[in-house]
Coordinates of C-alpha atoms in Angstrom, one line a residue:
X19 CA 60.9 124.6 156.1
X20 CA 64.5 126.6 158.5
X21 CA 65.0 130.6 157.4
X22 CA 67.9 131.1 155.6
X23 CA 70.3 132.8 157.4
X24 CA 70.9 136.1 157.0
X25 CA 74.3 135.8 156.8
X26 CA 74.5 133.9 154.2
X27 CA 71.7 135.7 152.3
X28 CA 73.7 138.7 152.8
X29 CA 77.0 137.4 151.1
X30 CA 74.9 135.7 148.2
X31 CA 73.7 139.1 147.1
X32 CA 76.8 141.3 147.5
X33 CA 78.7 137.9 145.7
X34 CA 76.8 138.2 142.6
X35 CA 76.3 142.1 142.4
X36 CA 80.3 142.4 142.9
X37 CA 83.2 142.5 141.0
X38 CA 85.1 139.3 140.0
X39 CA 88.9 140.4 141.5
X40 CA 86.7 141.7 144.9
X41 CA 85.0 137.4 144.8
X42 CA 87.8 135.9 146.5
X43 CA 87.5 138.8 148.9
X44 CA 83.8 138.8 149.9
X45 CA 84.2 134.3 150.5
X46 CA 86.7 134.8 153.5
X47 CA 84.0 135.8 155.0
X48 CA 82.2 132.3 155.2
X49 CA 85.4 131.7 157.6
X50 CA 83.7 133.8 160.7
X51 CA 80.6 132.4 159.4
X52 CA 81.6 128.9 160.3
X53 CA 84.1 129.3 163.2
X54 CA 80.1 130.6 165.2
X55 CA 78.5 127.7 163.5
X56 CA 81.0 125.3 165.1
X57 CA 79.1 126.4 168.8
X58 CA 76.3 124.6 167.1
X59 CA 76.0 121.2 164.9
X60 CA 73.1 121.5 163.8
X61 CA 73.4 124.8 163.0
X62 CA 76.5 124.5 161.7
X63 CA 75.2 121.4 159.1
X64 CA 71.6 124.8 158.6
X65 CA 74.3 127.4 158.0
X66 CA 76.3 124.7 155.3
X67 CA 73.3 123.1 153.1
X68 CA 72.0 127.0 152.9
X69 CA 75.7 128.3 151.6
X70 CA 76.0 124.8 149.4
X71 CA 72.2 125.6 147.5
X72 CA 73.2 129.4 147.4
X73 CA 76.4 128.2 145.7
X74 CA 79.0 130.4 147.6
X75 CA 80.2 126.4 147.9
X76 CA 80.6 126.9 143.5
X77 CA 81.8 130.3 143.5
X78 CA 84.7 128.7 146.0
X79 CA 85.5 126.5 143.9
X80 CA 85.8 128.8 140.7
X81 CA 88.4 130.8 142.2
X82 CA 91.0 128.1 143.6
X83 CA 91.5 128.1 139.9
X84 CA 92.5 131.4 139.6
X85 CA 95.3 132.9 138.9
X86 CA 96.3 134.9 142.3
X87 CA 99.5 136.8 141.3
X88 CA 96.3 138.8 139.8
X89 CA 94.3 139.4 142.3
X90 CA 93.1 141.0 145.4
X91 CA 94.8 139.2 148.0
X92 CA 96.8 136.8 146.5
X93 CA 98.6 133.5 147.4
X94 CA 97.1 134.0 151.0
X95 CA 94.1 134.7 149.5
X96 CA 93.5 131.5 147.6
X97 CA 94.8 129.6 150.8
X98 CA 92.4 130.2 152.9
X99 CA 89.3 129.3 150.2
X100 CA 90.8 126.1 150.2
X101 CA 91.0 125.8 154.1
X102 CA 87.0 127.5 153.2
X103 CA 85.8 124.8 150.4
X104 CA 87.0 121.9 152.1
X105 CA 84.9 123.1 155.6
X106 CA 82.2 123.0 154.3
X107 CA 81.6 120.1 152.2
X108 CA 82.4 118.4 155.3
X109 CA 79.9 117.4 157.1
X110 CA 77.2 118.0 155.0
X111 CA 73.9 116.1 154.0
X112 CA 72.4 116.8 150.0
X113 CA 69.5 115.0 149.8
X114 CA 69.2 117.1 146.4
X115 CA 70.8 115.8 143.7
X116 CA 72.8 113.7 145.5
X117 CA 75.1 111.9 142.5
X118 CA 75.8 115.4 141.4
X119 CA 77.6 116.0 144.5
X120 CA 78.9 112.9 145.7
X121 CA 80.7 112.2 141.8
X122 CA 80.4 115.4 140.7
X123 CA 81.8 118.3 142.5
X124 CA 83.8 117.0 145.3
X125 CA 85.9 115.1 142.3
X126 CA 86.4 119.4 141.0
X127 CA 87.2 120.0 144.5
X128 CA 89.6 117.4 145.0
X129 CA 91.4 118.7 141.0
X130 CA 91.7 122.3 141.8
X131 CA 92.9 122.2 145.4
X132 CA 95.4 119.7 143.9
X133 CA 96.1 122.1 141.2
X134 CA 96.2 125.3 143.9
X135 CA 98.9 122.6 145.2
X136 CA 100.8 122.4 141.7
X137 CA 100.9 125.9 141.3
X138 CA 101.9 127.0 145.1
X139 CA 104.8 124.6 144.8
X140 CA 106.5 125.7 141.8
X141 CA 106.1 129.2 142.6
X142 CA 107.2 127.4 146.1
X143 CA 111.1 126.2 144.6
X144 CA 111.5 129.8 141.8
X145 CA 111.1 132.0 145.4
X146 CA 114.4 133.0 146.3
X147 CA 114.0 134.9 149.8
X148 CA 113.8 132.8 152.7
X149 CA 111.1 135.0 153.6
X150 CA 108.5 134.3 150.8
X151 CA 109.9 130.7 150.7
X152 CA 107.8 130.8 154.3
X153 CA 105.4 132.5 153.5
X154 CA 104.3 130.5 150.7
X155 CA 106.1 127.0 152.4
X156 CA 102.9 127.5 155.1
X157 CA 100.3 128.0 152.0
X158 CA 101.1 124.6 150.5
X159 CA 100.3 123.1 153.5
X160 CA 97.7 124.7 154.2
X161 CA 96.4 123.5 151.2
X162 CA 97.7 120.5 152.5
X163 CA 95.2 120.3 155.3
X164 CA 92.5 120.9 154.0
X165 CA 93.1 117.9 151.0
X166 CA 93.5 115.9 153.9
X167 CA 90.3 117.0 156.3
X168 CA 88.4 117.4 152.6
X169 CA 89.1 113.4 152.1
X170 CA 89.2 112.1 155.9
X171 CA 84.7 113.7 156.4
X172 CA 84.6 111.4 152.6
X173 CA 86.6 108.2 153.4
X174 CA 85.7 108.0 148.9
X175 CA 88.0 110.8 147.6
X176 CA 91.4 109.0 148.9
X177 CA 91.1 106.9 145.9
X178 CA 90.6 109.5 143.9
X179 CA 93.7 111.8 145.7
X180 CA 96.1 109.2 144.0
X181 CA 94.6 108.2 140.5
X182 CA 94.6 112.2 140.0
X183 CA 97.5 113.0 138.5
X184 CA 98.4 116.7 139.6
X185 CA 98.9 114.6 142.6
X186 CA 101.8 112.4 141.3
X187 CA 103.0 115.2 139.8
X188 CA 102.7 117.3 143.6
X189 CA 104.9 113.6 145.0
X190 CA 107.8 113.5 141.7
X191 CA 109.8 116.3 142.9
X192 CA 113.6 116.8 144.1
X193 CA 112.5 119.6 147.3
X194 CA 112.7 118.4 150.4
X195 CA 110.1 120.7 152.0
X196 CA 107.4 119.9 149.7
X197 CA 107.5 116.5 149.5
X198 CA 108.0 115.1 153.4
X199 CA 105.0 117.2 153.1
X200 CA 103.0 115.2 149.8
X201 CA 104.5 112.3 151.8
X202 CA 102.4 112.9 154.7
X203 CA 99.7 113.7 152.5
X204 CA 99.9 110.1 150.9
X205 CA 100.6 109.2 155.3
X206 CA 97.0 110.0 155.7
X207 CA 95.3 109.0 153.1
X208 CA 96.5 105.2 154.2
X209 CA 95.1 105.9 157.1
X210 CA 92.4 106.9 156.3
X211 CA 91.6 104.0 153.4
X212 CA 94.5 101.0 154.3
X213 CA 92.8 99.5 151.4
X214 CA 93.0 102.3 148.8
X215 CA 96.4 100.7 146.9
X216 CA 94.2 98.0 145.6
X217 CA 90.8 99.8 144.1
X218 CA 94.4 101.5 141.7
X219 CA 94.6 100.8 139.1
X220 CA 98.1 99.4 138.5
X221 CA 99.8 101.9 136.5
X222 CA 99.3 104.3 140.0
X223 CA 100.0 102.2 142.2
X224 CA 103.3 101.3 140.7
X225 CA 104.1 105.2 139.5
X226 CA 103.3 105.6 143.9
X227 CA 105.8 102.7 144.8
X228 CA 108.7 103.8 142.3
X229 CA 108.7 107.1 143.7
X230 CA 109.2 105.8 147.5
X231 CA 112.2 103.4 146.4
X232 CA 113.7 106.0 143.9
X233 CA 113.5 108.4 147.0
X234 CA 114.7 106.2 149.3
X235 CA 118.0 106.0 147.0
X236 CA 118.6 108.8 145.3
X237 CA 118.7 111.0 148.8
X238 CA 120.9 110.6 152.2
X239 CA 118.4 113.6 154.2
X240 CA 117.5 111.0 157.2
X241 CA 114.0 113.4 156.7
X242 CA 113.1 112.2 153.7
X243 CA 113.7 108.7 153.8
X244 CA 112.3 107.7 157.6
X245 CA 109.2 109.6 155.8
X246 CA 109.4 106.9 152.5
X247 CA 109.8 103.9 155.8
X248 CA 106.6 104.9 157.4
X249 CA 104.8 104.8 154.3
X250 CA 106.2 101.6 152.5
X251 CA 105.7 100.1 156.3
X252 CA 102.9 100.8 156.3
X253 CA 102.2 99.8 153.0
X254 CA 103.3 96.7 154.1
X255 CA 101.1 96.6 157.7
X256 CA 97.8 96.7 155.5
X257 CA 98.3 95.7 152.2
X258 CA 99.9 92.0 152.6
X259 CA 99.5 91.3 149.3
X260 CA 101.8 93.8 148.3
X261 CA 104.6 92.7 150.1
X262 CA 105.2 90.6 147.7
X263 CA 104.8 92.8 144.8
X264 CA 107.7 94.9 146.7
X265 CA 110.1 91.8 147.4
X266 CA 109.9 91.0 143.3
X267 CA 109.5 94.2 141.7
X268 CA 111.9 95.6 143.7
X269 CA 115.0 92.9 144.7
X270 CA 117.4 95.3 145.9
X271 CA 115.3 97.2 148.1
X272 CA 116.0 94.6 151.0
X273 CA 120.9 95.4 151.2
X274 CA 119.9 99.4 150.5
X275 CA 117.6 99.8 153.5
X276 CA 120.0 97.5 155.4
X277 CA 123.6 99.3 153.9
X278 CA 122.8 103.1 153.5
X279 CA 119.4 103.1 156.6
X280 CA 120.3 101.6 159.3
X281 CA 121.7 103.8 162.2
X282 CA 119.6 107.1 161.0
X283 CA 117.6 107.6 164.1
X284 CA 114.1 105.0 162.7
X285 CA 115.6 101.7 162.9
X286 CA 112.5 100.6 164.8
X287 CA 110.8 101.1 161.6
X288 CA 113.4 100.1 159.4
X289 CA 114.0 96.3 162.0
X290 CA 110.1 95.7 161.4
X291 CA 110.7 96.1 157.2
X292 CA 113.2 94.6 156.2
X293 CA 111.4 91.1 158.9
X294 CA 108.7 91.9 157.0
X295 CA 110.8 91.1 153.3
X296 CA 112.7 88.7 155.0
X297 CA 109.5 86.6 155.6
X298 CA 107.7 87.4 152.6
X299 CA 111.7 86.2 150.8
X300 CA 111.7 83.2 153.0
X301 CA 108.5 81.6 152.2
X302 CA 108.9 82.5 148.2
X303 CA 112.6 80.8 148.5
X304 CA 110.4 77.6 149.9
X305 CA 108.4 77.8 147.3
X306 CA 110.6 78.4 145.4
X307 CA 112.6 75.6 146.0
X308 CA 110.3 73.7 145.9
X309 CA 108.6 74.0 141.9
X310 CA 112.8 73.9 141.4
X311 CA 112.4 70.4 141.8
X312 CA 109.2 69.9 141.0
X313 CA 110.7 71.4 137.8
X314 CA 114.2 69.0 138.3
X315 CA 112.2 65.6 137.7
X316 CA 109.7 66.6 135.0
X317 CA 112.9 68.2 133.0
X318 CA 114.6 64.6 134.9
X319 CA 111.7 62.3 132.8
X320 CA 111.4 64.5 130.2
X321 CA 114.9 64.3 129.1
X322 CA 115.3 60.7 129.6
X323 CA 111.7 60.2 126.9
X324 CA 114.0 62.1 124.9
X325 CA 117.0 60.0 125.5
X326 CA 115.0 56.0 124.3
X327 CA 113.2 57.7 121.4
X328 CA 116.6 58.8 119.7
X329 CA 118.2 56.0 120.5
X330 CA 115.3 54.0 119.0
X331 CA 116.1 55.7 116.1
X332 CA 119.1 56.1 116.0
X333 CA 120.0 53.3 113.5
X334 CA 117.2 55.0 110.8
X335 CA 119.1 58.9 111.4
X336 CA 122.6 56.8 110.5
X337 CA 121.4 56.3 107.3
X338 CA 119.8 59.7 106.9
X339 CA 123.4 60.6 108.0
X340 CA 125.4 59.0 105.9
X341 CA 123.1 59.5 102.3
X342 CA 122.3 63.3 103.3
X343 CA 126.2 63.6 103.4
X344 CA 126.9 61.6 100.6
X345 CA 124.2 63.5 98.2
X346 CA 126.0 66.5 99.5
X347 CA 129.6 64.7 98.9
X348 CA 128.7 64.3 94.9
X349 CA 126.5 67.6 94.9
X350 CA 129.4 68.8 95.4
X351 CA 131.6 66.5 93.1
X352 CA 129.5 67.4 90.3
X353 CA 129.6 71.1 91.1
X354 CA 133.7 71.4 90.3
X355 CA 133.9 68.3 87.8
X356 CA 130.9 71.4 86.3
X357 CA 133.0 74.3 87.2
X358 CA 136.2 72.6 86.0
X359 CA 134.3 72.1 82.8
X360 CA 133.4 75.5 82.1
X361 CA 136.7 76.8 82.1
X362 CA 138.3 74.2 80.3
X363 CA 135.1 75.8 77.9
X364 CA 136.5 78.9 78.5
X365 CA 140.4 78.4 77.9
X366 CA 139.7 76.8 74.6
X367 CA 136.5 79.3 73.0
X368 CA 139.4 81.7 74.0
X369 CA 141.9 79.9 72.1
X370 CA 140.3 79.2 69.4
X371 CA 139.1 83.0 69.3
X372 CA 142.6 84.3 69.3
X373 CA 143.1 81.4 66.3
X374 CA 140.7 82.5 64.1
X375 CA 141.9 86.5 64.5
X376 CA 146.2 85.1 64.2
X377 CA 145.0 83.0 60.5
X378 CA 142.5 85.9 59.9
X379 CA 145.5 88.6 60.2
X380 CA 147.5 86.5 58.3
X381 CA 145.1 85.6 55.4
X382 CA 144.5 89.8 55.3
X383 CA 147.7 90.5 54.5
X384 CA 148.6 87.8 52.3
X385 CA 146.1 89.2 49.9
X386 CA 147.3 92.2 51.3
X387 CA 150.8 90.9 49.6
X388 CA 149.0 89.7 46.4
X389 CA 146.1 93.0 44.9
X390 CA 147.5 95.9 43.6
X391 CA 148.6 99.1 45.5
X392 CA 145.9 101.3 44.0
X393 CA 143.3 98.3 44.6
X394 CA 143.6 98.1 48.6
X395 CA 141.5 101.0 49.1
X396 CA 138.9 99.5 47.3
X397 CA 139.2 95.8 49.1
X398 CA 139.6 98.0 52.4
X399 CA 136.1 99.5 51.8
X400 CA 134.6 95.9 50.8
X401 CA 136.2 94.2 54.0
X402 CA 134.8 97.2 56.2
X403 CA 131.4 96.4 54.5
X404 CA 130.8 92.6 54.9
X405 CA 132.5 93.3 58.8
X406 CA 129.5 96.4 58.8
X407 CA 127.0 94.0 57.9
X408 CA 127.9 90.9 60.3
X409 CA 128.2 93.3 62.7
X410 CA 124.6 94.3 62.4
X411 CA 124.1 90.8 61.5
X412 CA 124.9 89.7 64.1
X413 CA 122.8 92.9 66.2
X414 CA 119.5 92.4 65.0
X415 CA 119.4 89.1 65.6
X416 CA 120.8 90.2 69.1
X417 CA 118.4 92.3 69.0
X418 CA 115.3 90.2 67.9
X419 CA 116.1 87.2 70.9
X420 CA 116.1 90.0 73.6
X421 CA 112.1 91.3 72.0
X422 CA 110.8 88.0 71.8
X423 CA 111.5 87.2 75.1
X424 CA 110.0 90.2 76.7
X425 CA 107.5 89.7 74.3
X426 CA 107.4 86.3 75.9
X427 CA 104.6 87.4 78.4
X428 CA 102.6 89.2 76.2
X429 CA 102.2 86.0 73.9
X430 CA 101.2 83.8 76.0
X431 CA 98.8 85.8 77.5
X432 CA 97.5 87.2 74.3
X433 CA 97.9 82.8 73.6
X434 CA 95.1 82.6 77.1
X435 CA 92.7 85.0 75.5
X436 CA 92.5 83.8 72.0
X437 CA 91.7 79.8 74.3
X438 CA 90.1 81.3 76.9
X439 CA 87.6 83.4 73.7
X440 CA 87.3 80.5 71.8
X441 CA 86.1 78.5 74.9
X442 CA 83.9 80.8 75.5
X443 CA 82.2 81.0 71.7
X444 CA 81.8 77.9 71.7
X445 CA 80.1 77.9 75.0
X446 CA 77.7 80.9 74.4
X447 CA 77.5 78.7 70.4
X448 CA 75.8 75.5 72.0
X449 CA 74.1 76.6 74.5
X450 CA 72.4 78.8 71.6
X451 CA 72.0 75.9 69.6
X452 CA 70.4 74.3 72.6
X453 CA 68.1 76.9 73.7
X454 CA 64.9 75.9 72.1
X455 CA 62.9 78.7 69.0
X456 CA 60.6 80.4 70.6
X457 CA 56.5 80.0 68.8
X458 CA 56.5 82.1 64.9
X459 CA 53.7 84.9 66.6
X460 CA 51.9 86.6 63.0
X461 CA 52.2 89.9 63.5
X462 CA 49.3 92.2 64.8
X463 CA 46.8 93.3 62.3
X464 CA 46.2 96.4 62.0
X465 CA 42.9 97.6 62.8
X466 CA 40.1 99.5 60.2
X467 CA 41.0 103.1 62.4
X468 CA 44.0 102.3 62.3
X469 CA 44.3 102.5 58.4
X470 CA 41.6 105.0 58.0
X471 CA 44.4 106.3 59.8
X472 CA 47.3 106.1 57.4
X473 CA 45.1 106.8 53.8
X474 CA 44.7 110.3 55.8
X475 CA 48.2 110.4 55.4
X476 CA 49.2 108.7 52.3
X477 CA 46.3 111.5 50.8
X478 CA 47.7 114.2 52.7
X479 CA 51.0 113.8 51.3
X480 CA 49.7 112.9 47.6
X481 CA 48.3 116.4 48.0
X482 CA 51.0 118.3 49.5
X483 CA 53.4 116.9 47.3
X484 CA 51.7 115.8 43.4
X485 CA 53.7 114.5 40.4
X486 CA 55.3 116.3 37.7
X487 CA 53.2 116.0 34.3
X488 CA 54.9 115.7 31.4
X489 CA 54.0 115.5 27.6
X490 CA 54.5 112.5 25.1
X491 CA 56.2 114.8 22.8
X492 CA 59.0 116.5 26.4
X493 CA 59.4 112.2 26.4
X494 CA 60.1 110.9 23.4
X495 CA 63.1 114.4 23.2
X496 CA 64.7 113.2 27.1
X497 CA 64.7 109.8 25.4
X498 CA 66.8 110.7 22.0
X499 CA 68.9 112.6 24.5
X500 CA 69.6 110.0 26.0
X501 CA 70.5 107.3 23.7
X502 CA 72.2 110.3 22.1
X503 CA 74.4 110.6 25.4
X504 CA 74.3 107.1 25.9
X505 CA 76.4 106.2 21.5
X506 CA 78.4 109.0 22.3
X507 CA 80.1 107.9 25.6
X508 CA 80.3 104.3 24.2
X509 CA 82.2 105.3 21.2
X510 CA 84.5 107.6 22.7
X511 CA 85.1 104.6 25.7
X512 CA 85.9 102.4 23.1
X513 CA 88.9 105.4 21.2
X514 CA 90.1 105.7 25.1
X515 CA 90.5 101.5 25.0
X516 CA 92.0 101.5 21.8
X517 CA 94.6 104.1 23.0
X518 CA 95.5 101.9 25.7
X519 CA 95.8 99.4 24.4
X520 CA 99.0 101.0 22.2
X521 CA 100.1 102.7 25.1
X522 CA 100.5 99.4 26.5
X523 CA 102.3 97.4 23.0
X524 CA 104.6 100.8 23.3
X525 CA 104.9 100.5 26.6
X526 CA 105.9 96.6 26.3
X527 CA 108.3 97.4 23.7
X528 CA 109.7 99.9 25.1
X529 CA 110.5 97.8 28.1
X530 CA 111.8 94.9 25.5
X531 CA 114.7 97.3 24.5
X532 CA 115.6 98.4 27.2
X533 CA 116.0 95.4 28.3
X534 CA 118.3 94.3 25.4
X535 CA 120.1 97.5 26.0
X536 CA 121.6 96.4 29.5
X537 CA 122.1 93.1 28.6
X538 CA 124.1 94.3 25.7
X539 CA 127.9 92.4 25.2
X540 CA 130.6 94.4 25.2
X541 CA 132.3 95.6 21.1
X542 CA 135.0 93.2 22.4
X543 CA 132.4 90.2 22.7
X544 CA 129.7 91.3 20.2
X545 CA 129.1 87.8 17.5
X546 CA 127.7 88.2 14.6
X547 CA 124.8 86.4 15.0
X548 CA 124.3 88.9 17.4
X549 CA 124.1 91.7 15.3
X550 CA 120.2 90.3 14.5
X551 CA 118.6 90.9 17.5
X552 CA 119.3 95.1 17.1
X553 CA 118.2 94.9 13.5
X554 CA 115.7 97.4 13.2
X555 CA 113.4 96.1 11.2
X556 CA 113.0 100.3 9.9
X557 CA 114.6 101.0 6.4
X558 CA 115.4 103.9 7.5
X559 CA 116.0 104.3 11.1
X560 CA 118.6 101.7 10.3
X561 CA 120.6 103.5 7.8
X562 CA 119.6 106.5 10.0
X563 CA 121.7 104.4 13.0
X564 CA 125.1 103.2 10.3
X565 CA 125.3 106.9 9.6
X566 CA 125.6 107.7 13.3
X567 CA 128.0 104.5 14.0
X568 CA 130.0 106.0 10.7
X569 CA 129.9 109.5 11.9
X570 CA 131.2 108.3 16.0
X571 CA 133.4 106.3 14.3
X572 CA 135.7 109.3 12.5
X573 CA 135.5 111.6 15.2
X574 CA 137.1 109.3 17.5
X575 CA 139.8 108.9 15.0
X576 CA 140.4 112.0 14.6
X577 CA 143.8 113.2 15.0
X578 CA 145.2 114.4 18.3
X579 CA 145.3 118.0 16.9
X580 CA 141.6 118.2 16.2
X581 CA 140.2 118.0 19.5
X582 CA 142.1 121.0 21.1
X583 CA 139.3 122.4 21.2
X584 CA 137.5 119.9 23.4
X585 CA 140.1 119.0 26.3
X586 CA 137.1 119.4 28.5
X587 CA 134.4 117.6 27.6
X588 CA 133.9 113.6 28.3
X589 CA 135.6 111.3 26.5
X590 CA 132.0 109.2 26.6
X591 CA 130.2 112.3 25.4
X592 CA 130.3 113.3 21.4
X593 CA 129.7 116.7 20.5
X594 CA 126.2 116.9 18.4
X595 CA 127.4 118.7 16.0
X596 CA 130.2 115.7 14.7
X597 CA 126.7 113.3 14.7
X598 CA 124.7 116.2 12.9
X599 CA 121.5 113.2 14.6
X600 CA 119.3 112.7 17.3
X601 CA 121.0 110.4 19.7
X602 CA 119.3 110.4 22.6
X603 CA 116.5 107.9 19.9
X604 CA 119.7 106.1 18.9
X605 CA 121.4 103.2 20.0
X606 CA 125.4 102.1 20.5
X607 CA 126.0 99.3 20.7
X608 CA 128.7 98.1 23.2
X609 CA 131.5 100.1 26.0
X610 CA 134.0 101.4 25.6

């Protein structure tokens, strides 16, 4: 193995032992080492290999992501580190972990360089002083040159640059100077790898072409227009397949180029681009004409076939049309007839309702004329009661019908459930009947050991719970007491039964008397044959009733001056001292 360069080894040791903010300035020493090594090719490869092996390129890669406005050296150091990183990666031959270098390290280097370019572009646009703007533009140029140098040494990185989001953001800018530099980067990409646009995805290709055409249509700067025109010409020359895309996707591109950019100082490139577009458009027109003629022939043949087919079916179509017209006209006539009948029915119902209301009011007025003035309120109350009953009857009927309609679905579901349950029960019953009866198996008897264990348990229980012994005298005495209690119970139940029969008889007699009293006729209507019904079989009761009746008659026939003290007594009430009897237990027939 060859010895490691002492300068690289010393620098790696310093970077490892230094603080983070001092690392960018230390890494600038790589530029002097690379300049000395450029004298010999083998020596340059050896030094670049040592730099990569001691992770100095990884340090450069990580430093590019930092915010250099807060670090020593500023953005100038970042631009120089970008240049150093690109020179370290170009010409480097990695013998170990080649996949990691080509698929991870190099794409990361491109991404960090483009990210640094975006930061420098943003600060260039925000800068106010001319001197500061020039510095940022110079550093931005250094970074773009480093990117071009890097993908120039590794051609596979051209597609990686185009597909990077930072590259598209750098290209999509309104600043003229940075836009020109980014289009120069795109120009170098196409010169390095002319088929790179066919390798990227369709979205990236459309984004790049859209931005170039937008710059041609939105600016009048000849430098920017010249750069965009050269790029489109390069795309059209190197990628013949993209000429069709330009003519199909940007239909007004030819007119835009000829009207807006003619005579701006790059007519040669412009005329070449227009010739390519015209050639593609003319070939496309010839193809379109042939396709148009073929389409016309196909359409004519198809229309003729449809016409002949329609003529064959014309009689059937006319018949169907007439049938549908007549059916529609008949439907309209029926609808109009039904509408007229409904209107006539509504009018008739309204007239009947008005006539009924008028007759009702006339009858009510006639009844009011017949009825005495003192009975009007009573009559009105009766009519209100009847009206209320009618309204309630109709309302209950409406509510019952509404509830029935609402519950119809639930009733259907209930009936369906009953039918399903009945069918299921029948099915289960049939299956149970069809199932063969299992043969009877005698129960297993007890073994001798089980029988002995059971007998032992019975004996133990009898010992723990012995039966109580009773003498013969005590048994006889207990028997006599039971017989006495039984006789007393039977006697008492017989007496209670007689008392209940007596109460039922008295209750029936009272109910009969009450019914007779309620249905008794008045004094003016009573007949002699009705007296027997109210005559009591008991002589004392009849005598007492006769005396009470005579007393009541005397009291009612008394002159008015004997009743002066009874002004506040009701007419139907007779004083107790006048009757001198308990009238609550006697009946007074008739009504006053």
